[in-house]
Amino acid sequence: MADTILEVRHLMKQFDDLMVLKDINLTVHEGEVIVIVGPSGCGKSTFLRCINALEDIQGGEIRLNGELVSKESKNLAVIRQKIGMVFQSYELFPHLNVLDNITLAPVKVQKRPKEEVREEALALLSRVGLSDKAESFPRQLSGGQKQRVAIVRALCMKPEILLFDEVTAALDPEMVREVLDVILRLADQGKTMLIVTHEMQFARAVADRVIFLEDGVIKEEGKPEQFFDAPQTERAKEFLKTFTFERKHKE
Amino acid sequence: MPDLGLEVLFKGKNFARLLEGLGVALRISLISVVISIVAGIGVGMLMTWKNPISRAITRCYLEIVRIMPQMVLLFIVFFGTTRVFGWNLSGEISAVIVFSFWGTAEMGDLVRGALISIPQHQYESAYALGLTGIQTYQYVVLPQTVRRLIPLSINLITRMIKTTSLILMIGVVEVLKVAQQIIEANRMSSPNAAFGLYLTVFLLYFLACWPFSLLARYLEKRWR
């Protein structure tokens, strides 16, 4: 078995009176791609945000390579460098061009030489088909292009794990593909990833393991074939049914 | 063509005196602007704090400045403090105090607006890249804030320059006062000088403010 990268134990998260995550346990091994699915409001996004300590947690612990990830950690900024995150709304920095968006953190945070980072950024951009956009500003890009830049920006930090928070949810349907293809290729390269998505076909293709989250608990967990073809729990069956369509009164 | 009384402008050092008056007005407004920008950034950051006390204080301050006519503030500082505290403030100092008091509040409100217009997600994506709080401000939040702020604060600068026309009321000899003095001195020889001189003053104000407006428009376009 590959080494454990991320370990989540008894995670609890509460917003005021609302318990969003109740006792979540998860172990992520190196090179593993885990897809988290579930109805909206089940806490998937909150779970990802907790892993990056963007939310404070009320119980349990999260460890990355044995190091505690918490809002209180003194070296939180250092730990976060090892966790790449891509958001639904891209969140590129609008005042910087594509290249500067990508190189900002490696140069200023990791103190790597500017030339080296620049070359790496250009190489990564060409891998996602955007070499001609290096000097463009985010406002000049389409949603799909912005999201690919956001992925490159996260990759350029050489993170040990990547978190994708519904990265295609804000995109026009015809742009979803170009972004998902990039993620599929990352999976082929053996990147460790946690992906929250509503794209079930994609989930099935990319996942090593699927996690079904509902009401703040992991209701079901398994290989994608098993989860999608033969879900064990009633709730997972119902949930998957919402993605298939049929007409009852066809003449 | 009616006699506009423009010939008075070229009598003696009249035109130079007008420019000198404009210089006084510009000096007072620019000193006040610099103070307002520096202090306003601090006040603006205070305004974004969730602390109810700092909120209440800055809120009151802003309301007072908005509601009080600048003229009344000038009178309080110039005449009022002399009797009550025995201070002997010059007209120019009083003007700088009032204009800075006013400008700081308005600038603070602009800074507050610019700061809260940066979405929470911008902070989060910076944190997620491993930037510290200070780095996030330095590389992500402040550059965006300044871009939003500069066109707005230039607006405030032109308003300040224009409002210096009030300070003749506390005895500061600025451009409008000089014009009045010239008109008074020539009311027998050139009774029409009022029109020509006030027109000149109008143009001088215009020339002083217009470059700022152009700059604001240029920056707004450049930074979208």
Coordinates of C-alpha atoms in Angstrom, one line a residue:
Chain A
M1 CA 0.0 0.0 0.0
A2 CA 1.2 3.5 -0.9
D3 CA 2.1 6.0 1.8
T4 CA -0.7 7.8 3.6
I5 CA -0.7 11.5 2.6
L6 CA -3.8 12.8 4.3
E7 CA -5.5 11.5 7.4
V8 CA -8.8 12.9 8.6
R9 CA -10.0 11.7 12.0
H10 CA -13.4 12.3 13.6
L11 CA -13.8 15.6 11.9
M12 CA -16.7 17.8 13.2
K13 CA -17.8 21.1 11.8
Q14 CA -20.6 23.3 13.0
F15 CA -22.0 26.5 11.7
D16 CA -23.8 28.1 14.7
D17 CA -26.4 25.5 15.6
L18 CA -26.1 23.5 12.4
M19 CA -23.9 20.4 12.5
V20 CA -22.5 20.2 8.9
L21 CA -19.9 17.5 9.3
K22 CA -20.4 14.8 11.9
D23 CA -17.5 12.5 12.5
I24 CA -15.8 12.2 9.1
N25 CA -12.9 9.7 8.8
L26 CA -10.8 9.5 5.7
T27 CA -7.4 8.2 4.7
V28 CA -5.9 9.3 1.4
H29 CA -2.9 7.4 0.0
E30 CA -0.3 8.8 -2.3
G31 CA -1.5 8.9 -5.9
E32 CA -5.1 8.2 -5.0
V33 CA -8.0 10.0 -6.7
I34 CA -11.0 10.3 -4.5
V35 CA -14.3 11.8 -5.7
I36 CA -16.8 13.1 -3.2
V37 CA -20.4 13.2 -4.3
G38 CA -23.6 13.9 -2.6
P39 CA -26.7 16.1 -2.7
S40 CA -26.1 19.9 -2.4
G41 CA -25.8 21.1 1.1
C42 CA -24.4 17.8 2.3
G43 CA -21.1 19.4 3.4
K44 CA -18.8 18.3 0.5
S45 CA -17.4 21.8 -0.1
T46 CA -17.1 22.5 3.6
F47 CA -15.2 19.3 4.0
L48 CA -12.6 20.4 1.3
R49 CA -12.4 23.8 2.9
C50 CA -11.7 22.2 6.3
I51 CA -8.8 20.3 4.8
N52 CA -7.2 23.6 3.8
A53 CA -8.1 25.2 7.1
L54 CA -10.3 27.7 5.4
E55 CA -12.9 26.7 8.0
D56 CA -12.3 26.3 11.7
I57 CA -13.3 22.9 13.0
Q58 CA -15.1 21.9 16.2
G59 CA -13.7 18.4 16.6
G60 CA -11.3 15.9 15.3
E61 CA -8.1 16.5 13.4
I62 CA -6.6 16.6 10.0
R63 CA -3.0 15.6 9.3
L64 CA -1.0 16.1 6.2
N65 CA 2.0 13.8 6.3
G66 CA 1.5 13.6 10.0
E67 CA 1.5 17.4 10.4
L68 CA -1.6 19.0 12.0
V69 CA -3.6 21.2 9.7
S70 CA -5.5 23.7 11.7
K71 CA -6.3 27.4 11.8
E72 CA -4.2 27.6 15.0
S73 CA -1.0 26.1 13.5
K74 CA 1.9 28.6 13.4
N75 CA 3.2 27.2 10.2
L76 CA -0.3 27.0 8.5
A77 CA 1.0 29.0 5.5
V78 CA 3.8 26.4 5.0
I79 CA 1.4 23.5 5.2
R80 CA -1.0 25.2 2.8
Q81 CA 1.7 25.4 0.2
K82 CA 1.5 21.6 0.1
I83 CA -2.2 21.6 -0.5
G84 CA -3.4 23.0 -3.9
M85 CA -6.9 24.2 -4.1
V86 CA -9.0 25.1 -7.1
F87 CA -12.3 26.9 -6.5
Q88 CA -15.6 26.9 -8.3
S89 CA -15.3 30.6 -9.2
Y90 CA -11.7 30.4 -10.4
E91 CA -10.5 33.3 -8.2
L92 CA -7.7 34.4 -10.3
F93 CA -6.2 37.7 -9.2
P94 CA -7.7 40.3 -11.6
H95 CA -4.9 42.8 -11.4
L96 CA -2.2 40.3 -12.5
N97 CA -1.8 38.7 -15.9
V98 CA -1.9 34.9 -16.3
L99 CA 1.8 34.4 -15.9
D100 CA 2.0 36.6 -12.8
N101 CA -1.0 34.9 -11.3
I102 CA 0.8 31.6 -11.6
T103 CA 4.3 32.7 -10.5
L104 CA 3.2 35.0 -7.6
A105 CA 3.1 32.3 -4.9
P106 CA 6.1 30.2 -6.0
V107 CA 8.3 33.4 -6.2
K108 CA 7.1 35.3 -3.2
V109 CA 6.2 32.4 -0.9
Q110 CA 8.5 29.6 -1.9
K111 CA 11.3 32.1 -2.9
R112 CA 12.1 30.1 -6.0
P113 CA 14.1 31.9 -8.7
K114 CA 11.9 33.9 -11.0
E115 CA 13.3 32.5 -14.3
E116 CA 12.9 28.9 -13.2
V117 CA 9.3 29.4 -12.1
R118 CA 8.5 31.3 -15.3
E119 CA 9.7 28.5 -17.5
E120 CA 7.8 25.9 -15.5
A121 CA 4.7 28.1 -15.6
L122 CA 5.0 28.4 -19.4
A123 CA 5.5 24.6 -19.7
L124 CA 2.4 23.9 -17.6
L125 CA 0.4 26.5 -19.6
S126 CA 1.3 24.8 -22.9
R127 CA 0.2 21.4 -21.4
V128 CA -3.3 22.8 -20.8
G129 CA -3.3 24.5 -24.3
L130 CA -2.9 28.1 -23.1
S131 CA 0.7 29.1 -24.0
D132 CA -0.6 32.0 -26.1
K133 CA -2.5 33.4 -23.1
A134 CA 0.5 34.0 -20.7
E135 CA 0.3 37.7 -21.1
S136 CA -3.5 38.0 -21.0
F137 CA -5.5 39.3 -18.1
P138 CA -8.1 37.1 -16.4
R139 CA -11.0 39.3 -17.7
Q140 CA -9.9 38.5 -21.3
L141 CA -10.3 34.7 -20.8
S142 CA -13.4 32.4 -20.9
G143 CA -14.5 30.6 -17.8
G144 CA -12.9 27.3 -19.0
Q145 CA -9.6 29.1 -19.7
K146 CA -9.7 30.8 -16.3
Q147 CA -10.3 27.5 -14.6
R148 CA -7.4 25.9 -16.4
V149 CA -5.1 28.8 -15.4
A150 CA -6.3 28.3 -11.8
I151 CA -5.3 24.6 -12.0
V152 CA -1.9 25.5 -13.3
R153 CA -1.5 28.1 -10.6
A154 CA -2.2 25.4 -8.0
L155 CA 0.1 22.9 -9.7
C156 CA 3.0 25.3 -10.0
M157 CA 3.3 25.2 -6.2
K158 CA 4.1 21.5 -6.5
P159 CA 1.5 20.5 -4.0
E160 CA 1.3 17.0 -2.5
I161 CA -2.4 16.9 -2.8
L162 CA -4.9 18.8 -4.9
L163 CA -8.4 19.8 -3.9
F164 CA -11.0 20.5 -6.5
D165 CA -14.2 22.2 -5.3
E166 CA -16.9 21.9 -8.0
V167 CA -14.5 23.3 -10.5
T168 CA -16.9 23.0 -13.4
A169 CA -20.1 24.1 -11.7
A170 CA -19.8 27.7 -12.9
L171 CA -18.9 26.8 -16.5
D172 CA -20.9 26.7 -19.6
P173 CA -21.5 23.1 -20.7
E174 CA -19.2 23.2 -23.6
M175 CA -16.3 24.4 -21.5
V176 CA -16.7 21.6 -18.9
R177 CA -14.9 19.1 -21.0
E178 CA -11.6 21.1 -21.5
V179 CA -11.3 21.4 -17.7
L180 CA -12.2 17.8 -16.9
D181 CA -9.7 16.6 -19.5
V182 CA -6.9 18.5 -17.7
I183 CA -7.9 16.8 -14.4
L184 CA -8.0 13.4 -16.0
R185 CA -4.5 13.9 -17.3
L186 CA -3.4 14.8 -13.8
A187 CA -4.9 11.6 -12.5
D188 CA -2.9 9.7 -15.1
Q189 CA 0.3 11.4 -13.9
G190 CA -0.4 10.0 -10.4
K191 CA -1.4 13.2 -8.6
T192 CA -3.2 12.8 -5.4
M193 CA -6.5 14.5 -5.6
L194 CA -9.8 15.1 -3.8
I195 CA -12.5 16.1 -6.1
V196 CA -16.0 17.4 -5.3
T197 CA -18.1 17.3 -8.5
H198 CA -21.6 16.8 -9.9
E199 CA -20.3 15.3 -13.1
M200 CA -21.1 11.6 -12.5
Q201 CA -19.6 10.3 -15.8
F202 CA -16.4 12.1 -15.0
A203 CA -16.5 10.9 -11.4
R204 CA -16.7 7.4 -12.6
A205 CA -13.9 7.8 -15.0
V206 CA -11.4 9.6 -12.8
A207 CA -12.0 8.1 -9.3
D208 CA -10.1 5.4 -7.6
R209 CA -12.6 5.6 -4.8
V210 CA -16.0 7.3 -4.5
I211 CA -17.3 8.8 -1.3
F212 CA -21.0 9.5 -0.9
L213 CA -21.6 12.2 1.6
E214 CA -25.0 13.0 3.0
D215 CA -26.1 14.9 6.1
G216 CA -22.5 15.3 7.2
V217 CA -21.6 11.7 7.3
I218 CA -20.0 9.3 4.8
K219 CA -23.0 7.1 3.9
E220 CA -21.1 4.9 1.4
E221 CA -17.6 4.4 0.1
G222 CA -16.3 2.2 -2.7
K223 CA -14.8 1.6 -6.1
P224 CA -16.5 3.7 -8.8
E225 CA -17.9 0.6 -10.6
Q226 CA -19.3 -0.7 -7.4
F227 CA -20.8 2.6 -6.3
F228 CA -22.4 3.6 -9.6
D229 CA -23.5 0.1 -10.8
A230 CA -24.5 -1.4 -7.5
P231 CA -24.9 1.1 -4.7
Q232 CA -25.4 -0.5 -1.3
T233 CA -27.5 2.1 0.5
E234 CA -31.0 3.3 -0.3
R235 CA -29.9 6.9 -0.2
A236 CA -27.1 6.4 -2.7
K237 CA -29.6 4.7 -5.0
E238 CA -32.0 7.6 -4.8
F239 CA -29.2 10.1 -5.3
L240 CA -27.9 8.4 -8.4
K241 CA -31.5 8.1 -9.8
T242 CA -31.6 11.9 -10.0
F243 CA -29.0 11.8 -12.7
T244 CA -31.0 9.4 -15.0
F245 CA -34.0 10.6 -17.0
E246 CA -36.8 8.7 -18.5
R247 CA -40.2 9.6 -19.9
K248 CA -43.1 7.6 -18.4
H249 CA -45.9 8.3 -20.9
K250 CA -44.2 7.8 -24.2
E251 CA -46.7 7.0 -26.9
Chain B
M1 CA -18.9 93.6 -27.3
P2 CA -19.7 94.8 -23.8
D3 CA -16.8 95.8 -21.6
L4 CA -15.9 92.8 -19.5
G5 CA -13.3 94.7 -17.5
L6 CA -10.5 92.3 -18.5
E7 CA -8.0 95.1 -18.8
V8 CA -7.8 95.3 -15.0
L9 CA -6.0 91.9 -15.1
F10 CA -3.0 93.4 -16.8
K11 CA -2.8 96.5 -14.5
G12 CA 0.3 96.3 -12.3
K13 CA 0.8 92.9 -10.8
N14 CA -2.8 91.9 -10.7
F15 CA -2.6 88.7 -12.7
A16 CA 0.5 87.6 -10.7
R17 CA -1.4 88.3 -7.5
L18 CA -4.3 86.1 -8.7
L19 CA -1.9 83.2 -9.5
E20 CA -0.4 83.7 -6.0
G21 CA -3.9 83.4 -4.5
L22 CA -4.4 80.2 -6.5
G23 CA -1.1 79.0 -5.1
V24 CA -2.4 79.5 -1.6
A25 CA -5.6 77.6 -2.4
L26 CA -3.7 74.7 -4.0
R27 CA -1.2 74.6 -1.2
I28 CA -3.9 74.3 1.4
S29 CA -5.9 71.7 -0.5
L30 CA -2.9 69.5 -1.4
I31 CA -1.5 69.5 2.1
S32 CA -5.0 68.5 3.3
V33 CA -5.2 65.8 0.6
V34 CA -2.0 64.2 1.7
I35 CA -3.0 64.2 5.3
S36 CA -6.5 62.9 4.4
I37 CA -5.1 60.0 2.3
V38 CA -2.7 58.8 5.0
A39 CA -5.2 59.2 7.8
G40 CA -8.1 58.1 5.6
I41 CA -6.5 54.7 4.9
G42 CA -6.2 54.1 8.7
V43 CA -9.8 55.2 9.3
G44 CA -11.0 53.2 6.4
M45 CA -9.4 50.0 7.8
L46 CA -11.0 50.8 11.2
M47 CA -14.3 51.1 9.5
T48 CA -14.1 47.5 8.2
W49 CA -13.5 46.2 11.7
K50 CA -16.3 44.3 13.3
N51 CA -15.6 45.8 16.7
P52 CA -18.9 47.7 17.6
I53 CA -17.0 50.5 19.4
S54 CA -14.7 51.4 16.5
R55 CA -17.7 51.0 14.2
A56 CA -19.8 53.4 16.2
I57 CA -17.0 56.0 16.5
T58 CA -16.1 56.0 12.8
R59 CA -19.8 56.0 11.9
C60 CA -20.5 59.1 14.1
Y61 CA -17.4 60.8 12.7
L62 CA -18.5 60.3 9.1
E63 CA -22.0 61.5 9.8
I64 CA -20.8 64.6 11.5
V65 CA -18.6 65.5 8.6
R66 CA -21.3 64.8 6.1
I67 CA -24.0 66.8 7.9
M68 CA -21.9 69.8 9.0
P69 CA -21.4 72.5 6.4
Q70 CA -17.6 73.1 5.9
M71 CA -18.2 76.8 6.6
V72 CA -19.5 76.1 10.1
L73 CA -16.5 73.8 10.8
L74 CA -14.2 76.6 9.6
F75 CA -15.8 79.1 11.9
I76 CA -15.7 76.7 14.9
V77 CA -12.0 76.0 14.4
F78 CA -10.9 79.6 13.5
F79 CA -13.1 81.7 15.8
G80 CA -14.4 79.2 18.3
T81 CA -11.1 77.8 19.5
T82 CA -9.6 81.3 20.0
R83 CA -12.1 82.2 22.7
V84 CA -12.5 78.8 24.3
F85 CA -9.0 77.4 24.3
G86 CA -7.1 80.6 23.7
W87 CA -5.5 79.1 20.6
N88 CA -4.3 81.6 18.0
L89 CA -4.6 79.6 14.9
S90 CA -3.8 81.2 11.6
G91 CA -6.4 81.1 8.9
E92 CA -4.3 78.7 6.8
I93 CA -3.7 76.3 9.6
S94 CA -7.4 76.3 10.5
A95 CA -8.3 75.6 6.9
V96 CA -5.8 72.7 6.8
I97 CA -7.3 71.3 10.0
V98 CA -10.9 71.5 8.7
F99 CA -10.1 70.2 5.3
S100 CA -8.1 67.3 6.7
F101 CA -10.9 66.5 9.2
W102 CA -13.4 66.5 6.3
G103 CA -11.1 64.7 3.8
T104 CA -10.1 62.0 6.3
A105 CA -13.7 61.0 6.8
E106 CA -14.5 60.9 3.1
M107 CA -11.3 59.2 2.2
G108 CA -11.9 56.7 5.0
D109 CA -15.3 55.9 3.5
L110 CA -13.8 55.4 0.1
V111 CA -11.1 53.1 1.5
R112 CA -13.8 51.1 3.4
G113 CA -15.8 50.7 0.2
A114 CA -12.7 49.6 -1.8
L115 CA -11.7 47.1 0.9
I116 CA -15.0 45.5 1.3
S117 CA -15.4 45.3 -2.4
I118 CA -12.6 42.7 -2.5
P119 CA -14.5 39.4 -2.4
Q120 CA -13.7 37.0 0.5
H121 CA -12.7 34.4 -2.1
Q122 CA -9.7 36.5 -3.2
Y123 CA -8.4 36.3 0.4
E124 CA -9.1 32.6 0.5
S125 CA -7.4 31.8 -2.8
A126 CA -4.3 33.7 -1.6
Y127 CA -4.3 31.8 1.7
A128 CA -4.8 28.5 -0.2
L129 CA -1.6 29.3 -2.2
G130 CA 0.3 29.6 1.1
L131 CA 0.4 33.4 1.3
T132 CA 0.5 34.8 4.8
G133 CA -1.9 37.4 6.0
I134 CA 0.6 40.2 5.3
Q135 CA 1.5 38.8 1.9
T136 CA -2.1 38.6 1.0
Y137 CA -2.6 42.3 1.8
Q138 CA 0.6 43.2 0.0
Y139 CA 0.2 41.3 -3.2
V140 CA -3.5 40.7 -3.6
V141 CA -5.7 43.0 -1.6
L142 CA -3.9 46.4 -1.6
P143 CA -3.1 46.5 -5.3
Q144 CA -6.7 45.9 -6.1
T145 CA -7.9 48.4 -3.4
V146 CA -5.6 51.1 -4.7
R147 CA -6.8 50.6 -8.3
R148 CA -10.3 51.1 -7.2
L149 CA -9.4 54.0 -4.9
I150 CA -7.3 56.3 -7.1
P151 CA -10.0 57.5 -9.4
L152 CA -12.4 58.0 -6.5
S153 CA -9.8 59.9 -4.4
I154 CA -9.0 62.2 -7.3
N155 CA -12.6 63.2 -7.3
L156 CA -12.2 64.1 -3.7
I157 CA -9.1 66.2 -4.5
T158 CA -10.9 68.3 -7.0
R159 CA -13.8 68.8 -4.6
M160 CA -11.3 70.0 -2.0
I161 CA -9.6 72.4 -4.4
K162 CA -13.0 73.9 -5.2
T163 CA -14.1 74.2 -1.6
T164 CA -11.1 76.3 -0.7
S165 CA -13.1 79.2 -2.1
L166 CA -14.8 79.2 1.4
I167 CA -11.7 80.1 3.3
L168 CA -11.7 83.7 2.4
M169 CA -14.4 83.8 5.1
I170 CA -11.7 83.3 7.8
G171 CA -9.4 85.8 6.3
V172 CA -7.2 83.7 4.1
V173 CA -6.2 85.6 1.0
E174 CA -6.6 83.0 -1.7
V175 CA -7.5 83.5 -5.3
L176 CA -11.2 84.5 -4.8
K177 CA -10.2 87.1 -2.1
V178 CA -7.5 88.5 -4.3
A179 CA -10.1 88.9 -7.1
Q180 CA -12.4 90.7 -4.7
Q181 CA -9.5 93.0 -3.6
I182 CA -8.7 93.9 -7.2
I183 CA -12.3 94.5 -8.0
E184 CA -12.7 96.8 -5.0
A185 CA -9.5 98.7 -5.8
N186 CA -10.7 99.4 -9.4
R187 CA -14.4 99.9 -8.9
M188 CA -14.2 103.5 -10.0
S189 CA -11.9 103.1 -13.0
S190 CA -13.3 99.7 -14.2
P191 CA -16.8 99.1 -12.8
N192 CA -17.2 96.1 -15.0
A193 CA -14.1 94.3 -13.6
A194 CA -16.3 92.0 -11.5
F195 CA -17.4 90.0 -14.5
G196 CA -13.9 89.7 -16.0
L197 CA -12.2 88.8 -12.8
Y198 CA -14.7 86.2 -11.6
L199 CA -14.6 84.7 -15.0
T200 CA -10.8 84.5 -14.7
V201 CA -11.1 82.9 -11.3
F202 CA -13.5 80.4 -12.7
L203 CA -11.1 79.5 -15.5
L204 CA -8.2 79.2 -13.0
Y205 CA -10.2 76.8 -10.9
F206 CA -11.0 74.9 -14.0
L207 CA -7.4 74.7 -15.1
A208 CA -6.4 73.5 -11.6
C209 CA -9.0 70.7 -11.4
W210 CA -9.2 69.6 -15.0
P211 CA -5.9 67.7 -15.1
F212 CA -7.0 65.7 -12.1
S213 CA -10.2 64.8 -13.8
L214 CA -8.3 63.7 -16.9
L215 CA -6.0 61.6 -14.8
A216 CA -8.9 59.9 -13.1
R217 CA -10.6 59.1 -16.3
Y218 CA -7.3 57.8 -17.8
L219 CA -6.6 55.6 -14.8
E220 CA -10.2 54.3 -14.7
K221 CA -9.9 53.2 -18.2
R222 CA -6.5 51.7 -17.8
W223 CA -7.4 49.7 -14.8
R224 CA -11.0 49.1 -15.9

